[in-house]
Short mmCIF file of C-alpha atoms in Angstrom, two decimals:
data_model
loop_
_atom_site.label_atom_id
_atom_site.label_comp_id
_atom_site.label_asym_id
_atom_site.label_seq_id
_atom_site.Cartn_x
_atom_site.Cartn_y
_atom_site.Cartn_z
CA MET A 19 -16.28 -17.16 -19.95
CA GLY A 20 -19.66 -18.25 -18.85
CA THR A 21 -17.49 -21.14 -17.03
CA TYR A 22 -14.93 -19.12 -15.20
CA HIS A 23 -17.16 -16.98 -14.15
CA HIS A 24 -19.50 -20.08 -12.49
CA LEU A 25 -16.15 -21.47 -11.05
CA TRP A 26 -15.45 -18.67 -9.97
CA SER A 27 -19.46 -18.21 -7.76
CA ILE A 28 -18.04 -21.84 -6.56
CA ALA A 29 -15.34 -21.27 -5.03
CA LYS A 30 -16.51 -18.07 -3.09
CA LYS A 31 -19.15 -19.88 -2.26
CA ASN A 32 -17.29 -22.51 -0.91
CA ALA A 33 -14.13 -20.24 0.78
CA MET A 34 -17.35 -18.51 2.21
CA ALA A 35 -18.92 -21.81 3.82
CA VAL A 36 -16.01 -22.85 4.94
CA VAL A 37 -15.07 -19.25 7.33
CA ILE A 38 -18.70 -19.90 8.10
CA GLY A 39 -17.66 -22.70 9.77
CA ILE A 40 -14.20 -21.77 11.24
CA THR A 41 -15.81 -18.84 13.09
CA ILE A 42 -18.58 -21.89 14.72
CA SER A 43 -16.63 -23.90 15.18
CA ASP A 44 -14.27 -21.68 17.12
CA ARG A 45 -16.23 -19.81 19.52
CA PHE A 46 -19.21 -21.64 19.75
CA VAL A 47 -19.34 -25.11 19.45
CA THR A 48 -16.46 -28.06 17.52
CA PHE A 49 -16.33 -31.79 17.44
CA VAL A 50 -13.30 -33.51 18.87
CA SER A 51 -12.37 -36.91 17.89
CA VAL A 52 -10.91 -38.55 21.40
CA THR A 53 -8.13 -41.25 21.11
CA GLY A 54 -6.67 -42.86 24.32
CA GLU A 55 -6.98 -45.28 27.21
CA SER A 56 -7.14 -42.46 29.98
CA MET A 57 -11.50 -41.62 29.67
CA HIS A 58 -11.99 -44.86 29.44
CA PRO A 59 -14.22 -46.06 30.64
CA THR A 60 -16.17 -42.22 29.96
CA PHE A 61 -14.96 -42.80 26.06
CA THR A 62 -13.59 -45.68 24.93
CA GLY A 63 -10.18 -46.26 24.67
CA THR A 64 -8.60 -46.75 21.49
CA ASN A 65 -5.81 -46.00 19.59
CA SER A 66 -7.12 -45.04 16.08
CA VAL A 67 -8.55 -40.95 15.15
CA TRP A 68 -11.31 -42.96 13.53
CA ARG A 69 -11.89 -45.83 15.83
CA GLY A 70 -12.66 -43.02 18.89
CA ASP A 71 -15.65 -41.39 19.78
CA PHE A 72 -16.79 -37.40 18.33
CA VAL A 73 -17.64 -35.54 20.97
CA LEU A 74 -19.20 -31.36 20.96
CA ALA A 75 -17.15 -29.59 23.29
CA GLU A 76 -18.85 -26.18 22.99
CA ARG A 77 -16.53 -22.81 23.72
CA ARG A 78 -19.20 -20.27 25.28
CA CYS A 79 -18.03 -21.64 28.94
CA LEU A 80 -14.21 -19.29 27.21
CA GLU A 81 -15.89 -16.34 27.83
CA GLN A 82 -15.44 -15.48 31.16
CA TYR A 83 -14.03 -19.58 32.41
CA LYS A 84 -16.63 -20.63 34.59
CA PHE A 85 -16.61 -24.09 34.45
CA SER A 86 -17.85 -27.03 37.48
CA HIS A 87 -16.34 -30.08 39.81
CA GLY A 88 -15.82 -33.23 37.27
CA ASP A 89 -16.56 -30.98 33.59
CA VAL A 90 -14.32 -32.96 32.13
CA VAL A 91 -11.74 -30.41 29.13
CA LEU A 92 -10.96 -29.89 26.72
CA PHE A 93 -6.69 -28.20 26.74
CA LYS A 94 -3.95 -27.96 25.50
CA CYS A 95 -1.00 -29.96 26.28
CA PRO A 96 1.84 -27.76 28.67
CA SER A 97 4.45 -29.24 26.99
CA ASN A 98 3.09 -30.16 23.64
CA HIS A 99 0.79 -27.02 21.87
CA LYS A 100 -0.22 -29.00 19.47
CA GLU A 101 -1.72 -31.66 21.51
CA LEU A 102 -5.16 -31.60 22.66
CA PHE A 103 -6.09 -33.84 26.02
CA VAL A 104 -9.69 -34.85 26.58
CA LYS A 105 -9.02 -34.77 30.70
CA ARG A 106 -11.94 -34.31 33.36
CA LEU A 107 -11.50 -30.95 36.10
CA ILE A 108 -10.36 -31.49 39.55
CA ALA A 109 -10.10 -28.95 41.00
CA LEU A 110 -10.90 -24.32 40.73
CA PRO A 111 -8.20 -21.97 41.54
CA GLY A 112 -7.65 -21.65 45.12
CA GLU A 113 -8.74 -25.50 46.50
CA TRP A 114 -6.43 -28.05 47.84
CA ILE A 115 -6.29 -30.88 46.46
CA GLN A 116 -6.00 -34.17 47.67
CA LEU A 117 -2.58 -36.47 46.18
CA PRO A 118 -4.12 -40.02 45.26
CA GLY A 119 -2.09 -42.48 47.79
CA SER A 120 -0.55 -39.87 49.81
CA LEU A 121 -1.25 -37.21 52.02
CA ASN A 122 -0.06 -33.98 51.00
CA VAL A 123 -2.02 -31.29 50.28
CA THR A 124 -1.46 -29.16 46.81
CA LYS A 125 -3.31 -25.78 46.80
CA ILE A 126 -4.06 -25.21 43.35
CA PRO A 127 -3.25 -21.43 42.01
CA GLU A 128 -5.19 -18.14 41.01
CA GLY A 129 -5.34 -18.72 37.34
CA HIS A 130 -4.92 -22.23 37.35
CA CYS A 131 -7.32 -25.86 37.91
CA TRP A 132 -6.12 -29.32 38.73
CA VAL A 133 -7.11 -32.80 35.84
CA GLU A 134 -6.59 -35.56 35.94
CA GLY A 135 -8.76 -38.70 33.53
CA ASP A 136 -11.03 -41.12 34.59
CA ASN A 137 -8.75 -43.57 34.63
CA PRO A 138 -5.98 -42.84 36.83
CA ALA A 139 -3.76 -46.53 35.83
CA ARG A 140 -3.53 -44.81 32.08
CA SER A 141 -3.22 -41.33 32.33
CA TRP A 142 -1.13 -39.25 31.55
CA ASP A 143 -2.68 -35.86 33.93
CA SER A 144 -1.59 -32.95 36.83
CA ARG A 145 -0.02 -35.39 39.51
CA ALA A 146 2.81 -35.82 36.47
CA PHE A 147 2.77 -31.92 35.46
CA GLY A 148 0.93 -30.25 38.04
CA PRO A 149 -1.88 -27.03 38.40
CA ILE A 150 -2.37 -25.80 34.47
CA PRO A 151 -2.81 -21.97 33.70
CA LEU A 152 -6.50 -21.75 32.84
CA GLY A 153 -5.80 -19.92 30.03
CA LEU A 154 -4.60 -23.04 28.09
CA VAL A 155 -8.56 -25.01 27.79
CA GLN A 156 -9.94 -24.81 24.83
CA GLY A 157 -13.86 -26.04 26.11
CA ARG A 158 -16.36 -28.28 27.59
CA VAL A 159 -17.32 -31.42 27.25
CA THR A 160 -21.21 -31.31 26.24
CA HIS A 161 -22.32 -34.44 24.10
CA ILE A 162 -20.70 -37.41 22.94
CA ILE A 163 -22.31 -38.18 19.07
CA TRP A 164 -20.54 -40.68 18.04
CA PRO A 165 -20.73 -44.37 17.81
CA PRO A 166 -24.51 -43.37 17.44
CA SER A 167 -24.64 -46.74 20.95
CA LYS A 168 -23.50 -43.55 23.29
CA ILE A 169 -25.05 -40.83 22.01
CA GLY A 170 -26.04 -38.71 24.93
CA GLN A 171 -24.78 -35.93 27.71
CA VAL A 172 -21.37 -36.36 29.37
CA GLU A 173 -22.16 -36.56 32.90
CA ARG A 174 -20.34 -34.84 35.46
CA LYS A 175 -18.98 -36.29 37.75
CA MET A 176 -16.52 -36.19 41.05
CA PRO A 177 -14.28 -37.95 43.29
CA GLU A 178 -15.82 -37.74 47.22
CA GLY A 179 -13.55 -35.84 49.87
CA ARG A 180 -10.55 -34.85 48.05
CA ILE A 181 -10.77 -31.36 47.71
CA SER A 182 -11.22 -29.05 50.39
CA SER A 183 -12.18 -24.82 49.44
CA ASP A 184 -9.95 -23.36 52.47
CA MET B 23 -60.29 0.55 8.00
CA SER B 24 -60.59 -2.11 5.53
CA GLY B 25 -58.41 -0.22 3.10
CA PHE B 26 -55.73 0.48 6.20
CA PHE B 27 -55.43 -3.71 5.82
CA ARG B 28 -56.52 -3.73 2.14
CA ARG B 29 -53.35 -1.72 1.92
CA VAL B 30 -51.34 -3.81 4.45
CA ALA B 31 -51.65 -6.88 2.86
CA ALA B 32 -50.58 -5.74 -0.50
CA LEU B 33 -47.31 -4.60 0.33
CA PRO B 34 -44.89 -7.09 -0.80
CA TRP B 35 -43.98 -9.24 2.13
CA ARG B 36 -42.70 -11.80 0.50
CA SER B 37 -39.23 -9.45 -1.32
CA ILE B 38 -39.02 -7.23 2.93
CA ALA B 39 -38.39 -10.71 4.35
CA GLY B 40 -36.57 -11.63 1.53
CA GLU B 41 -34.22 -8.70 1.91
CA ALA B 42 -33.84 -8.92 5.33
CA PHE B 43 -32.63 -12.10 5.58
CA SER B 44 -30.38 -11.07 3.35
CA GLY B 45 -29.17 -7.80 4.26
CA THR B 46 -28.78 -10.24 8.32
CA PHE B 47 -27.08 -13.02 6.14
CA LEU B 48 -24.25 -10.52 4.79
CA VAL B 49 -23.67 -9.04 8.62
CA ALA B 50 -23.12 -12.33 9.63
CA GLN B 51 -20.66 -13.09 6.96
CA ALA B 52 -18.59 -9.25 8.11
CA PHE B 53 -19.20 -10.63 11.51
CA CYS B 54 -17.63 -14.01 10.46
CA ALA B 55 -14.19 -13.65 8.30
CA VAL B 56 -13.40 -10.96 10.34
CA HIS B 57 -13.06 -12.79 13.10
CA VAL B 58 -11.06 -15.44 10.76
CA VAL B 59 -8.37 -12.64 10.56
CA ASP B 60 -8.24 -11.15 14.34
CA GLU B 61 -7.82 -15.21 14.64
CA TYR B 62 -5.59 -16.73 12.40
CA VAL B 63 -3.70 -13.48 10.35
CA CYS B 64 -3.76 -10.38 12.23
CA SER B 65 -4.84 -8.64 15.15
CA VAL B 66 -4.67 -5.75 17.27
CA ALA B 67 -4.21 -5.02 20.84
CA PHE B 68 -4.68 -2.73 23.48
CA THR B 69 -1.17 -2.75 26.29
CA GLU B 70 -0.91 -1.18 29.56
CA GLY B 71 0.92 -0.80 32.59
CA PRO B 72 4.85 -0.24 32.99
CA ASN B 73 6.18 -3.50 32.25
CA MET B 74 7.27 -3.48 28.87
CA LEU B 75 9.36 0.17 29.01
CA PRO B 76 10.38 1.02 26.59
CA ALA B 77 9.56 -0.23 23.78
CA ILE B 78 6.13 -0.28 24.82
CA ASN B 79 4.90 2.92 26.85
CA LEU B 80 2.50 3.22 29.52
CA ALA B 81 -0.57 3.36 27.96
CA GLY B 82 -2.26 4.58 25.48
CA ASP B 83 -0.39 2.39 22.82
CA VAL B 84 -1.81 0.06 20.41
CA VAL B 85 0.09 -3.18 18.43
CA ALA B 86 -0.14 -4.89 15.65
CA VAL B 87 -0.56 -8.30 16.34
CA ASP B 88 1.42 -11.43 14.22
CA LYS B 89 -0.48 -14.41 14.76
CA ILE B 90 0.37 -16.70 12.25
CA SER B 91 4.30 -17.04 13.36
CA ALA B 92 3.01 -18.64 17.56
CA ARG B 93 1.15 -20.84 15.56
CA LEU B 94 3.28 -22.21 13.39
CA SER B 95 5.88 -22.17 16.60
CA LYS B 96 8.07 -19.47 14.83
CA VAL B 97 9.23 -17.57 17.12
CA ALA B 98 12.20 -16.83 19.00
CA PRO B 99 14.76 -15.39 21.95
CA GLY B 100 13.79 -11.97 21.98
CA ASP B 101 10.61 -11.11 20.23
CA VAL B 102 7.53 -9.64 21.96
CA VAL B 103 4.43 -11.24 22.44
CA LEU B 104 1.15 -11.61 23.30
CA MET B 105 -0.35 -14.35 25.53
CA VAL B 106 -2.39 -15.59 27.98
CA SER B 107 -1.75 -14.62 32.02
CA PRO B 108 -1.30 -17.48 32.77
CA LEU B 109 -2.36 -15.94 37.21
CA ASP B 110 -5.97 -14.95 35.45
CA PRO B 111 -7.09 -16.95 32.03
CA SER B 112 -8.81 -12.66 30.41
CA ARG B 113 -5.81 -11.26 30.12
CA PRO B 114 -4.10 -10.72 27.55
CA ILE B 115 0.26 -9.87 28.77
CA VAL B 116 2.45 -8.24 26.07
CA LYS B 117 6.56 -9.09 27.64
CA ARG B 118 9.13 -10.91 25.69
CA ILE B 119 10.60 -13.77 25.51
CA LEU B 120 14.17 -14.35 26.87
CA GLY B 121 14.54 -18.47 26.41
CA MET B 122 12.70 -21.51 24.68
CA GLU B 123 12.95 -25.09 25.97
CA GLY B 124 16.51 -26.73 26.81
CA ASP B 125 17.94 -22.99 27.18
CA SER B 126 19.31 -21.89 30.48
CA VAL B 127 18.07 -18.77 31.60
CA THR B 128 19.24 -16.43 34.46
CA TYR B 129 17.97 -13.59 36.30
CA LEU B 130 18.09 -10.88 38.93
CA VAL B 131 15.37 -12.39 41.71
CA ASP B 132 14.62 -8.93 43.01
CA PRO B 133 16.83 -6.54 40.89
CA GLY B 134 15.83 -3.80 44.02
CA ASN B 135 17.56 -4.66 45.94
CA SER B 136 20.04 -7.35 45.49
CA ASP B 137 21.77 -9.58 43.39
CA THR B 138 21.50 -11.94 43.88
CA SER B 139 21.38 -14.49 40.90
CA LYS B 140 18.66 -18.24 39.54
CA THR B 141 19.67 -19.85 36.87
CA VAL B 142 17.30 -22.09 35.43
CA THR B 143 16.51 -24.84 32.87
CA VAL B 144 13.37 -23.92 30.39
CA PRO B 145 11.20 -26.93 30.85
CA GLN B 146 9.90 -29.18 27.36
CA GLY B 147 7.21 -27.52 24.93
CA HIS B 148 7.72 -24.59 28.05
CA VAL B 149 8.52 -20.68 26.84
CA TRP B 150 10.15 -17.83 29.50
CA VAL B 151 9.08 -14.71 29.12
CA GLN B 152 10.41 -11.53 31.19
CA GLY B 153 8.95 -7.80 30.77
CA ASP B 154 11.98 -5.26 29.88
CA ASN B 155 11.31 -3.03 32.91
CA ILE B 156 12.21 -5.81 35.33
CA TYR B 157 11.17 -3.38 38.31
CA ALA B 158 7.92 -3.31 37.21
CA SER B 159 7.24 -7.19 36.03
CA ARG B 160 4.92 -10.02 37.09
CA ASP B 161 6.13 -12.21 34.60
CA SER B 162 8.30 -15.93 34.79
CA ARG B 163 10.22 -14.77 38.03
CA LEU B 164 7.20 -14.91 39.43
CA PHE B 165 5.15 -17.08 38.26
CA GLY B 166 8.14 -19.64 36.68
CA ALA B 167 8.29 -20.84 32.81
CA VAL B 168 5.05 -21.12 30.40
CA PRO B 169 3.77 -23.54 28.24
CA TYR B 170 3.74 -22.86 25.22
CA GLY B 171 0.25 -23.16 24.43
CA LEU B 172 -0.45 -19.95 26.23
CA ILE B 173 0.73 -17.36 23.41
CA THR B 174 -0.97 -16.32 20.35
CA GLY B 175 0.49 -13.77 19.17
CA LYS B 176 3.56 -12.15 18.22
CA VAL B 177 4.08 -8.47 18.91
CA PHE B 178 5.74 -7.00 15.38
CA CYS B 179 4.20 -3.20 14.70
CA ARG B 180 3.14 -0.72 17.09
CA VAL B 181 -0.16 1.91 15.30
CA TRP B 182 -0.43 4.07 18.27
CA PRO B 183 0.30 6.63 18.64
CA PRO B 184 1.28 8.04 14.86
CA LYS B 185 5.02 9.33 16.30
CA GLY B 186 6.20 6.06 17.62
CA PHE B 187 4.56 4.09 13.78
CA GLY B 188 6.88 1.40 13.57
CA PRO B 189 7.97 -2.25 14.09
CA ILE B 190 8.81 -3.29 17.09
CA ASP B 191 12.49 -4.78 17.88
CA SER B 192 13.33 -8.10 17.99
CA ASN B 193 16.23 -7.45 20.42
CA GLN B 194 17.16 -5.12 22.50
CA SER B 195 16.17 -6.95 25.99
CA GLN B 196 19.65 -8.47 26.84
CA SER B 197 21.51 -5.90 27.02
CA GLN B 198 18.59 -3.69 29.42
CA SER B 199 18.18 -6.13 31.32
CA GLN B 200 21.23 -6.11 32.35
#
């Protein structure tokens, strides 16, 4: 009988810890492992989850949807909702963006944004699937926490002269 | 004066602090439990606007939303879903799914004025959503098919007003949109 109670209290404590962990991860900050070459050199290009870079993504920005140009964001892939992508946010709603390699400009519709990888040669991004709804964005990547050699903040970076706000 | 200080010092500060801490922790635990149930199991949503008439009233209806089916991709054409508006990420909207990826959907372009209809194929990973009241609804006819990732839950039951309590039908739109 004593063992039973002991086990039950351990199970209860663990369940509570999981619930608290999920809440923190949903509302405040979460860890993600970044794989793939699309964001090289900001993040390492590798295909294995365990050898990828672990990054910290904050969720507070989702309350107001306040983003800046050049933020690295985490979003659900528009064609497969189970996949999470990490890309750099280039343009916000209402802005005109010049497509690379051409002189055409496109207007970003209301409530959408334009995302691109840092490694244009190996990235599948808005150049292929167009602007994505801001509702797909799941967080903003702020820090790299693993591997130790790359620990630090993720910088904002913007390609020059490609967007105009009118 | 010194007597007052002595009395203050004699209060059981340690146990008061302990109690305050455990009280706060209990509230935090409750908050977390509510969040997890609301996010992963079942939630409620307030609806307004004419776009889902007559399945959902003009204003003041409260509906129950099932978060499990959306997460497991168990929604099908005909289901009423709660989703994030593609035009404004902070605004939830309620619509009915008319087509999943790969389906072709035929819709009236401007139901009030003309009979022209258009047929589109829904791209991969997207869904076609429309309001039941096609005369007053901003939906896929305006902004095109939307990514599945915007769907947050399936509306399955009307909770308020009490007179209208009951399940929301999954398949009444087909006849009504004609």
